Amino acid sequence: MVSEEDLQNMSPEEIAELQRKQCIFCKIIKGEIPSKKVFEDDKIIAILDINPAAKGHTLIMTKEHYPILPVIPLDVAAHMFRTTKYLVKSLKEAMVTNSATVFIANGAIAGQQSPHFLYHLIPREPDDGLDKFMIPANEFKEEEVKQHLSALKGKLGLMMREYKAKKGKEGEVKQAKPISQQDLAKFIDANPQVREAIINHPEEFKKQLEANPELKHMFVGINIDKLSMALKQIKK
Ligand SMILES: [Zn+2]
């Protein structure tokens, strides 16, 4: 056991190492404690919660020990959310439900109970007896709301700009190899809704590209207007 006095004499690194050693989730990840694994890859693991709130209640966590969200490296955090997206998508096949509550508590005050940052994925069914997690409205005066906004916009906005400037490189979407025209043609063939969007709503489609880096990457260097006309011709 580590005494209060030992803790006082420890460096932050040593305390982090100790937390890691005592972390029950790290022990589960290492296989020292048995668990029911739903999914696993090199960065992420998803296991059934031992105290499930609903059928299929799953915990999604990084294999590396990170105590809170802000310290998770960007690529790992992105991968974690991407995995969550696919798990939610797969629920439709596995449990015939499209609905899921994804619950994230960051920090003790927010209700984070585990020392290892994680998401809860709770598949939802009609009348499952669980809360809809409706967030109750608190009463604030207009003046107070203005103060909150200026604090967030000022400090948070400034911090985000500084952070992005510092971490610029890390924040960029990693560029994969550009895909070939052939593969792009196959992709369009396989996705009729994309084809229709390009043909009928090229302007809307360009906006979609801006909002979706993966899609944008596929269409890099492609003139959407020309593509739209070409596809229209083929359609005829
Ligand atoms: Zn851990």
PDB file of C-alpha atoms and ligand atoms in Angstrom:
ATOM      1  CA  MET A   1       0.000   0.000   0.000  1.00  0.00           C
ATOM      2  CA  VAL A   2       1.091   3.541  -0.682  1.00  0.00           C
ATOM      3  CA  SER A   3       0.782   5.901   2.247  1.00  0.00           C
ATOM      4  CA  GLU A   4      -0.366   9.507   2.118  1.00  0.00           C
ATOM      5  CA  GLU A   5       3.229  10.511   2.852  1.00  0.00           C
ATOM      6  CA  ASP A   6       4.592   8.433  -0.028  1.00  0.00           C
ATOM      7  CA  LEU A   7       2.132  10.156  -2.354  1.00  0.00           C
ATOM      8  CA  GLN A   8       3.294  13.588  -1.189  1.00  0.00           C
ATOM      9  CA  ASN A   9       6.864  12.729  -2.100  1.00  0.00           C
ATOM     10  CA  MET A  10       6.018  11.367  -5.527  1.00  0.00           C
ATOM     11  CA  SER A  11       6.444  13.261  -8.787  1.00  0.00           C
ATOM     12  CA  PRO A  12       3.407  13.674 -11.074  1.00  0.00           C
ATOM     13  CA  GLU A  13       4.974  11.057 -13.391  1.00  0.00           C
ATOM     14  CA  GLU A  14       5.309   8.588 -10.522  1.00  0.00           C
ATOM     15  CA  ILE A  15       1.710   9.195  -9.465  1.00  0.00           C
ATOM     16  CA  ALA A  16       0.558   8.641 -13.056  1.00  0.00           C
ATOM     17  CA  GLU A  17       2.538   5.405 -13.176  1.00  0.00           C
ATOM     18  CA  LEU A  18       0.972   4.294  -9.898  1.00  0.00           C
ATOM     19  CA  GLN A  19      -2.534   5.091 -11.174  1.00  0.00           C
ATOM     20  CA  ARG A  20      -1.785   3.071 -14.258  1.00  0.00           C
ATOM     21  CA  LYS A  21      -0.619   0.100 -12.182  1.00  0.00           C
ATOM     22  CA  GLN A  22      -3.724   0.211 -10.006  1.00  0.00           C
ATOM     23  CA  CYS A  23      -6.147   0.855 -12.858  1.00  0.00           C
ATOM     24  CA  ILE A  24      -8.711  -1.931 -13.084  1.00  0.00           C
ATOM     25  CA  PHE A  25      -9.314  -1.179 -16.763  1.00  0.00           C
ATOM     26  CA  CYS A  26      -5.603  -1.509 -17.591  1.00  0.00           C
ATOM     27  CA  LYS A  27      -5.729  -4.901 -15.871  1.00  0.00           C
ATOM     28  CA  ILE A  28      -8.733  -5.865 -17.992  1.00  0.00           C
ATOM     29  CA  ILE A  29      -6.900  -4.706 -21.131  1.00  0.00           C
ATOM     30  CA  LYS A  30      -3.826  -6.758 -20.172  1.00  0.00           C
ATOM     31  CA  GLY A  31      -6.088  -9.765 -19.591  1.00  0.00           C
ATOM     32  CA  GLU A  32      -5.280  -9.956 -15.869  1.00  0.00           C
ATOM     33  CA  ILE A  33      -8.980  -9.531 -15.148  1.00  0.00           C
ATOM     34  CA  PRO A  34     -11.420 -11.408 -17.396  1.00  0.00           C
ATOM     35  CA  SER A  35     -13.905  -9.422 -19.480  1.00  0.00           C
ATOM     36  CA  LYS A  36     -16.419  -9.928 -22.237  1.00  0.00           C
ATOM     37  CA  LYS A  37     -14.846  -8.335 -25.279  1.00  0.00           C
ATOM     38  CA  VAL A  38     -17.097  -6.952 -27.983  1.00  0.00           C
ATOM     39  CA  PHE A  39     -14.375  -5.450 -30.144  1.00  0.00           C
ATOM     40  CA  GLU A  40     -10.632  -4.962 -30.075  1.00  0.00           C
ATOM     41  CA  ASP A  41      -7.939  -3.506 -32.298  1.00  0.00           C
ATOM     42  CA  ASP A  42      -4.471  -2.104 -31.652  1.00  0.00           C
ATOM     43  CA  LYS A  43      -5.709   1.129 -30.024  1.00  0.00           C
ATOM     44  CA  ILE A  44      -9.227   0.491 -28.758  1.00  0.00           C
ATOM     45  CA  ILE A  45     -11.091  -2.111 -26.788  1.00  0.00           C
ATOM     46  CA  ALA A  46     -14.850  -2.422 -26.222  1.00  0.00           C
ATOM     47  CA  ILE A  47     -16.171  -4.674 -23.457  1.00  0.00           C
ATOM     48  CA  LEU A  48     -19.546  -5.360 -21.894  1.00  0.00           C
ATOM     49  CA  ASP A  49     -20.143  -3.343 -18.734  1.00  0.00           C
ATOM     50  CA  ILE A  50     -20.242  -5.674 -15.719  1.00  0.00           C
ATOM     51  CA  ASN A  51     -23.184  -3.670 -14.363  1.00  0.00           C
ATOM     52  CA  PRO A  52     -25.191  -3.210 -17.559  1.00  0.00           C
ATOM     53  CA  ALA A  53     -27.942  -0.602 -17.655  1.00  0.00           C
ATOM     54  CA  ALA A  54     -29.392  -2.277 -20.747  1.00  0.00           C
ATOM     55  CA  LYS A  55     -28.876  -5.205 -23.084  1.00  0.00           C
ATOM     56  CA  GLY A  56     -25.486  -4.789 -24.732  1.00  0.00           C
ATOM     57  CA  HIS A  57     -24.258  -1.914 -22.541  1.00  0.00           C
ATOM     58  CA  THR A  58     -20.677  -1.540 -23.741  1.00  0.00           C
ATOM     59  CA  LEU A  59     -17.633   0.388 -22.550  1.00  0.00           C
ATOM     60  CA  ILE A  60     -15.288   1.760 -25.201  1.00  0.00           C
ATOM     61  CA  MET A  61     -11.797   2.702 -24.096  1.00  0.00           C
ATOM     62  CA  THR A  62      -8.284   3.288 -25.295  1.00  0.00           C
ATOM     63  CA  LYS A  63      -5.774   0.508 -24.647  1.00  0.00           C
ATOM     64  CA  GLU A  64      -3.293   3.074 -23.379  1.00  0.00           C
ATOM     65  CA  HIS A  65      -4.144   4.570 -19.989  1.00  0.00           C
ATOM     66  CA  TYR A  66      -5.410   8.135 -20.323  1.00  0.00           C
ATOM     67  CA  PRO A  67      -7.225   9.562 -17.302  1.00  0.00           C
ATOM     68  CA  ILE A  68      -9.166  12.296 -19.116  1.00  0.00           C
ATOM     69  CA  LEU A  69     -10.206  13.271 -22.641  1.00  0.00           C
ATOM     70  CA  PRO A  70      -7.907  16.271 -23.226  1.00  0.00           C
ATOM     71  CA  VAL A  71      -4.740  14.171 -22.838  1.00  0.00           C
ATOM     72  CA  ILE A  72      -5.703  11.585 -25.430  1.00  0.00           C
ATOM     73  CA  PRO A  73      -3.637  12.034 -28.612  1.00  0.00           C
ATOM     74  CA  LEU A  74      -5.724  13.391 -31.457  1.00  0.00           C
ATOM     75  CA  ASP A  75      -5.408  10.349 -33.722  1.00  0.00           C
ATOM     76  CA  VAL A  76      -6.402   8.004 -30.882  1.00  0.00           C
ATOM     77  CA  ALA A  77      -9.387  10.194 -29.908  1.00  0.00           C
ATOM     78  CA  ALA A  78     -10.485  10.309 -33.547  1.00  0.00           C
ATOM     79  CA  HIS A  79     -10.133   6.549 -33.816  1.00  0.00           C
ATOM     80  CA  MET A  80     -12.124   6.100 -30.629  1.00  0.00           C
ATOM     81  CA  PHE A  81     -15.029   8.109 -31.983  1.00  0.00           C
ATOM     82  CA  ARG A  82     -14.792   6.433 -35.369  1.00  0.00           C
ATOM     83  CA  THR A  83     -15.009   3.036 -33.641  1.00  0.00           C
ATOM     84  CA  THR A  84     -18.030   4.261 -31.676  1.00  0.00           C
ATOM     85  CA  LYS A  85     -19.682   5.262 -34.921  1.00  0.00           C
ATOM     86  CA  TYR A  86     -19.217   1.778 -36.377  1.00  0.00           C
ATOM     87  CA  LEU A  87     -20.355   0.074 -33.191  1.00  0.00           C
ATOM     88  CA  VAL A  88     -23.549   2.143 -33.225  1.00  0.00           C
ATOM     89  CA  LYS A  89     -23.998   1.301 -36.888  1.00  0.00           C
ATOM     90  CA  SER A  90     -23.557  -2.417 -36.218  1.00  0.00           C
ATOM     91  CA  LEU A  91     -26.240  -2.325 -33.506  1.00  0.00           C
ATOM     92  CA  LYS A  92     -28.859  -2.331 -36.218  1.00  0.00           C
ATOM     93  CA  GLU A  93     -27.727  -5.787 -37.342  1.00  0.00           C
ATOM     94  CA  ALA A  94     -26.943  -7.139 -33.887  1.00  0.00           C
ATOM     95  CA  MET A  95     -29.871  -5.839 -31.840  1.00  0.00           C
ATOM     96  CA  VAL A  96     -32.317  -4.404 -34.336  1.00  0.00           C
ATOM     97  CA  THR A  97     -32.050  -0.970 -32.854  1.00  0.00           C
ATOM     98  CA  ASN A  98     -30.690   2.200 -34.336  1.00  0.00           C
ATOM     99  CA  SER A  99     -30.790   4.039 -31.076  1.00  0.00           C
ATOM    100  CA  ALA A 100     -28.013   4.280 -28.574  1.00  0.00           C
ATOM    101  CA  THR A 101     -27.033   6.606 -25.799  1.00  0.00           C
ATOM    102  CA  VAL A 102     -23.354   7.442 -25.966  1.00  0.00           C
ATOM    103  CA  PHE A 103     -22.394   8.776 -22.575  1.00  0.00           C
ATOM    104  CA  ILE A 104     -19.144  10.572 -21.918  1.00  0.00           C
ATOM    105  CA  ALA A 105     -18.259  11.951 -18.516  1.00  0.00           C
ATOM    106  CA  ASN A 106     -14.995  13.844 -18.452  1.00  0.00           C
ATOM    107  CA  GLY A 107     -13.816  14.700 -14.950  1.00  0.00           C
ATOM    108  CA  ALA A 108     -15.174  13.724 -11.546  1.00  0.00           C
ATOM    109  CA  ILE A 109     -17.599  16.645 -11.352  1.00  0.00           C
ATOM    110  CA  ALA A 110     -19.174  15.480 -14.602  1.00  0.00           C
ATOM    111  CA  GLY A 111     -19.621  12.007 -13.125  1.00  0.00           C
ATOM    112  CA  GLN A 112     -16.507  10.265 -14.428  1.00  0.00           C
ATOM    113  CA  GLN A 113     -16.146   7.278 -12.147  1.00  0.00           C
ATOM    114  CA  SER A 114     -13.313   5.338 -13.713  1.00  0.00           C
ATOM    115  CA  PRO A 115      -9.660   6.396 -13.564  1.00  0.00           C
ATOM    116  CA  HIS A 116      -9.375   5.369 -17.215  1.00  0.00           C
ATOM    117  CA  PHE A 117     -11.265   7.592 -19.648  1.00  0.00           C
ATOM    118  CA  LEU A 118     -14.045   5.730 -21.456  1.00  0.00           C
ATOM    119  CA  TYR A 119     -17.345   6.034 -23.292  1.00  0.00           C
ATOM    120  CA  HIS A 120     -20.526   4.193 -22.417  1.00  0.00           C
ATOM    121  CA  LEU A 121     -22.477   2.888 -25.382  1.00  0.00           C
ATOM    122  CA  ILE A 122     -25.960   1.927 -24.283  1.00  0.00           C
ATOM    123  CA  PRO A 123     -28.200   0.370 -26.948  1.00  0.00           C
ATOM    124  CA  ARG A 124     -31.719   1.677 -26.533  1.00  0.00           C
ATOM    125  CA  GLU A 125     -35.068   0.011 -27.023  1.00  0.00           C
ATOM    126  CA  PRO A 126     -38.600   1.293 -26.605  1.00  0.00           C
ATOM    127  CA  ASP A 127     -39.719   1.095 -22.980  1.00  0.00           C
ATOM    128  CA  ASP A 128     -36.299  -0.007 -21.711  1.00  0.00           C
ATOM    129  CA  GLY A 129     -37.037   1.916 -18.542  1.00  0.00           C
ATOM    130  CA  LEU A 130     -33.984   4.125 -18.937  1.00  0.00           C
ATOM    131  CA  ASP A 131     -33.891   7.835 -18.862  1.00  0.00           C
ATOM    132  CA  LYS A 132     -33.777   9.714 -22.158  1.00  0.00           C
ATOM    133  CA  PHE A 133     -31.011  11.770 -20.559  1.00  0.00           C
ATOM    134  CA  MET A 134     -32.995  14.914 -21.127  1.00  0.00           C
ATOM    135  CA  ILE A 135     -30.905  17.801 -19.938  1.00  0.00           C
ATOM    136  CA  PRO A 136     -33.038  20.046 -17.768  1.00  0.00           C
ATOM    137  CA  ALA A 137     -32.972  23.750 -18.498  1.00  0.00           C
ATOM    138  CA  ASN A 138     -31.622  26.003 -15.804  1.00  0.00           C
ATOM    139  CA  GLU A 139     -32.781  29.558 -15.519  1.00  0.00           C
ATOM    140  CA  PHE A 140     -30.229  32.169 -16.479  1.00  0.00           C
ATOM    141  CA  LYS A 141     -30.732  35.854 -17.053  1.00  0.00           C
ATOM    142  CA  GLU A 142     -29.911  37.227 -20.484  1.00  0.00           C
ATOM    143  CA  GLU A 143     -27.043  39.186 -18.911  1.00  0.00           C
ATOM    144  CA  GLU A 144     -25.551  36.010 -17.433  1.00  0.00           C
ATOM    145  CA  VAL A 145     -25.809  34.161 -20.748  1.00  0.00           C
ATOM    146  CA  LYS A 146     -23.943  37.035 -22.391  1.00  0.00           C
ATOM    147  CA  GLN A 147     -21.197  36.703 -19.794  1.00  0.00           C
ATOM    148  CA  HIS A 148     -20.949  32.934 -20.377  1.00  0.00           C
ATOM    149  CA  LEU A 149     -20.726  33.493 -24.101  1.00  0.00           C
ATOM    150  CA  SER A 150     -18.036  36.111 -23.827  1.00  0.00           C
ATOM    151  CA  ALA A 151     -16.012  33.906 -21.451  1.00  0.00           C
ATOM    152  CA  LEU A 152     -16.257  30.913 -23.772  1.00  0.00           C
ATOM    153  CA  LYS A 153     -15.749  32.816 -26.983  1.00  0.00           C
ATOM    154  CA  GLY A 154     -12.916  34.844 -25.547  1.00  0.00           C
ATOM    155  CA  LYS A 155     -10.882  32.342 -23.561  1.00  0.00           C
ATOM    156  CA  LEU A 156     -11.909  29.117 -25.240  1.00  0.00           C
ATOM    157  CA  GLY A 157     -11.719  30.657 -28.698  1.00  0.00           C
ATOM    158  CA  LEU A 158      -8.286  32.111 -27.993  1.00  0.00           C
ATOM    159  CA  MET A 159      -7.036  28.840 -26.520  1.00  0.00           C
ATOM    160  CA  MET A 160      -8.330  26.921 -29.530  1.00  0.00           C
ATOM    161  CA  ARG A 161      -6.521  29.279 -31.907  1.00  0.00           C
ATOM    162  CA  GLU A 162      -3.282  29.024 -29.910  1.00  0.00           C
ATOM    163  CA  TYR A 163      -3.648  25.288 -29.652  1.00  0.00           C
ATOM    164  CA  LYS A 164      -4.256  24.884 -33.361  1.00  0.00           C
ATOM    165  CA  ALA A 165      -1.333  27.122 -34.224  1.00  0.00           C
ATOM    166  CA  LYS A 166       0.955  25.121 -31.931  1.00  0.00           C
ATOM    167  CA  LYS A 167      -0.357  21.741 -32.892  1.00  0.00           C
ATOM    168  CA  GLY A 168      -1.165  22.679 -36.488  1.00  0.00           C
ATOM    169  CA  LYS A 169       0.488  19.619 -37.924  1.00  0.00           C
ATOM    170  CA  GLU A 170      -1.136  17.190 -35.531  1.00  0.00           C
ATOM    171  CA  GLY A 171      -4.549  18.703 -36.122  1.00  0.00           C
ATOM    172  CA  GLU A 172      -4.470  18.094 -39.837  1.00  0.00           C
ATOM    173  CA  VAL A 173      -6.225  15.126 -41.319  1.00  0.00           C
ATOM    174  CA  LYS A 174      -3.589  12.639 -42.340  1.00  0.00           C
ATOM    175  CA  GLN A 175      -3.544  12.504 -46.117  1.00  0.00           C
ATOM    176  CA  ALA A 176      -3.805   9.035 -47.506  1.00  0.00           C
ATOM    177  CA  LYS A 177      -2.687   8.338 -51.049  1.00  0.00           C
ATOM    178  CA  PRO A 178      -5.038   9.969 -53.557  1.00  0.00           C
ATOM    179  CA  ILE A 179      -7.406   7.421 -55.009  1.00  0.00           C
ATOM    180  CA  SER A 180      -7.367   6.600 -58.703  1.00  0.00           C
ATOM    181  CA  GLN A 181     -10.051   7.817 -61.124  1.00  0.00           C
ATOM    182  CA  GLN A 182     -11.090   4.196 -61.593  1.00  0.00           C
ATOM    183  CA  ASP A 183     -11.636   3.689 -57.881  1.00  0.00           C
ATOM    184  CA  LEU A 184     -13.530   6.963 -57.711  1.00  0.00           C
ATOM    185  CA  ALA A 185     -15.774   5.803 -60.558  1.00  0.00           C
ATOM    186  CA  LYS A 186     -16.378   2.549 -58.685  1.00  0.00           C
ATOM    187  CA  PHE A 187     -17.178   4.484 -55.525  1.00  0.00           C
ATOM    188  CA  ILE A 188     -19.722   6.640 -57.373  1.00  0.00           C
ATOM    189  CA  ASP A 189     -21.247   3.527 -58.962  1.00  0.00           C
ATOM    190  CA  ALA A 190     -21.569   1.842 -55.592  1.00  0.00           C
ATOM    191  CA  ASN A 191     -23.202   4.891 -54.012  1.00  0.00           C
ATOM    192  CA  PRO A 192     -26.247   5.957 -56.031  1.00  0.00           C
ATOM    193  CA  GLN A 193     -27.077   8.703 -53.543  1.00  0.00           C
ATOM    194  CA  VAL A 194     -23.663  10.277 -54.177  1.00  0.00           C
ATOM    195  CA  ARG A 195     -24.206  10.029 -57.938  1.00  0.00           C
ATOM    196  CA  GLU A 196     -27.650  11.669 -57.639  1.00  0.00           C
ATOM    197  CA  ALA A 197     -26.230  14.411 -55.455  1.00  0.00           C
ATOM    198  CA  ILE A 198     -23.440  15.173 -57.939  1.00  0.00           C
ATOM    199  CA  ILE A 199     -25.851  15.173 -60.879  1.00  0.00           C
ATOM    200  CA  ASN A 200     -28.747  17.066 -59.348  1.00  0.00           C
ATOM    201  CA  HIS A 201     -27.213  19.153 -56.567  1.00  0.00           C
ATOM    202  CA  PRO A 202     -23.565  19.838 -57.415  1.00  0.00           C
ATOM    203  CA  GLU A 203     -23.477  22.990 -55.268  1.00  0.00           C
ATOM    204  CA  GLU A 204     -24.847  21.128 -52.254  1.00  0.00           C
ATOM    205  CA  PHE A 205     -22.394  18.349 -52.903  1.00  0.00           C
ATOM    206  CA  LYS A 206     -19.466  20.777 -52.864  1.00  0.00           C
ATOM    207  CA  LYS A 207     -20.635  21.956 -49.434  1.00  0.00           C
ATOM    208  CA  GLN A 208     -20.786  18.358 -48.261  1.00  0.00           C
ATOM    209  CA  LEU A 209     -17.219  17.862 -49.395  1.00  0.00           C
ATOM    210  CA  GLU A 210     -16.115  20.814 -47.311  1.00  0.00           C
ATOM    211  CA  ALA A 211     -17.770  19.314 -44.255  1.00  0.00           C
ATOM    212  CA  ASN A 212     -16.395  15.823 -44.756  1.00  0.00           C
ATOM    213  CA  PRO A 213     -12.577  15.518 -44.987  1.00  0.00           C
ATOM    214  CA  GLU A 214     -12.647  11.862 -46.021  1.00  0.00           C
ATOM    215  CA  LEU A 215     -15.050  12.550 -48.874  1.00  0.00           C
ATOM    216  CA  LYS A 216     -13.181  15.701 -49.805  1.00  0.00           C
ATOM    217  CA  HIS A 217      -9.980  13.728 -50.052  1.00  0.00           C
ATOM    218  CA  MET A 218     -11.573  11.314 -52.509  1.00  0.00           C
ATOM    219  CA  PHE A 219     -12.605  14.159 -54.781  1.00  0.00           C
ATOM    220  CA  VAL A 220      -9.384  16.129 -54.561  1.00  0.00           C
ATOM    221  CA  GLY A 221      -8.527  17.759 -57.887  1.00  0.00           C
ATOM    222  CA  ILE A 222     -11.911  16.801 -59.372  1.00  0.00           C
ATOM    223  CA  ASN A 223     -14.028  19.532 -60.964  1.00  0.00           C
ATOM    224  CA  ILE A 224     -17.474  18.740 -59.565  1.00  0.00           C
ATOM    225  CA  ASP A 225     -19.309  20.782 -62.225  1.00  0.00           C
ATOM    226  CA  LYS A 226     -17.570  18.885 -65.020  1.00  0.00           C
ATOM    227  CA  LEU A 227     -18.154  15.593 -63.236  1.00  0.00           C
ATOM    228  CA  SER A 228     -21.822  16.496 -62.815  1.00  0.00           C
ATOM    229  CA  MET A 229     -22.177  17.172 -66.536  1.00  0.00           C
ATOM    230  CA  ALA A 230     -20.283  13.994 -67.453  1.00  0.00           C
ATOM    231  CA  LEU A 231     -22.519  11.878 -65.198  1.00  0.00           C
ATOM    232  CA  LYS A 232     -25.615  13.531 -66.683  1.00  0.00           C
ATOM    233  CA  GLN A 233     -24.411  12.569 -70.162  1.00  0.00           C
ATOM    234  CA  ILE A 234     -23.833   8.964 -69.076  1.00  0.00           C
ATOM    235  CA  LYS A 235     -27.290   8.895 -67.495  1.00  0.00           C
ATOM    236  CA  LYS A 236     -28.867   9.874 -70.816  1.00  0.00           C
TER     237      LYS A 236
HETATM  238 ZN    ZN B   1      -6.055   2.379 -17.128  1.00  0.00          ZN
END
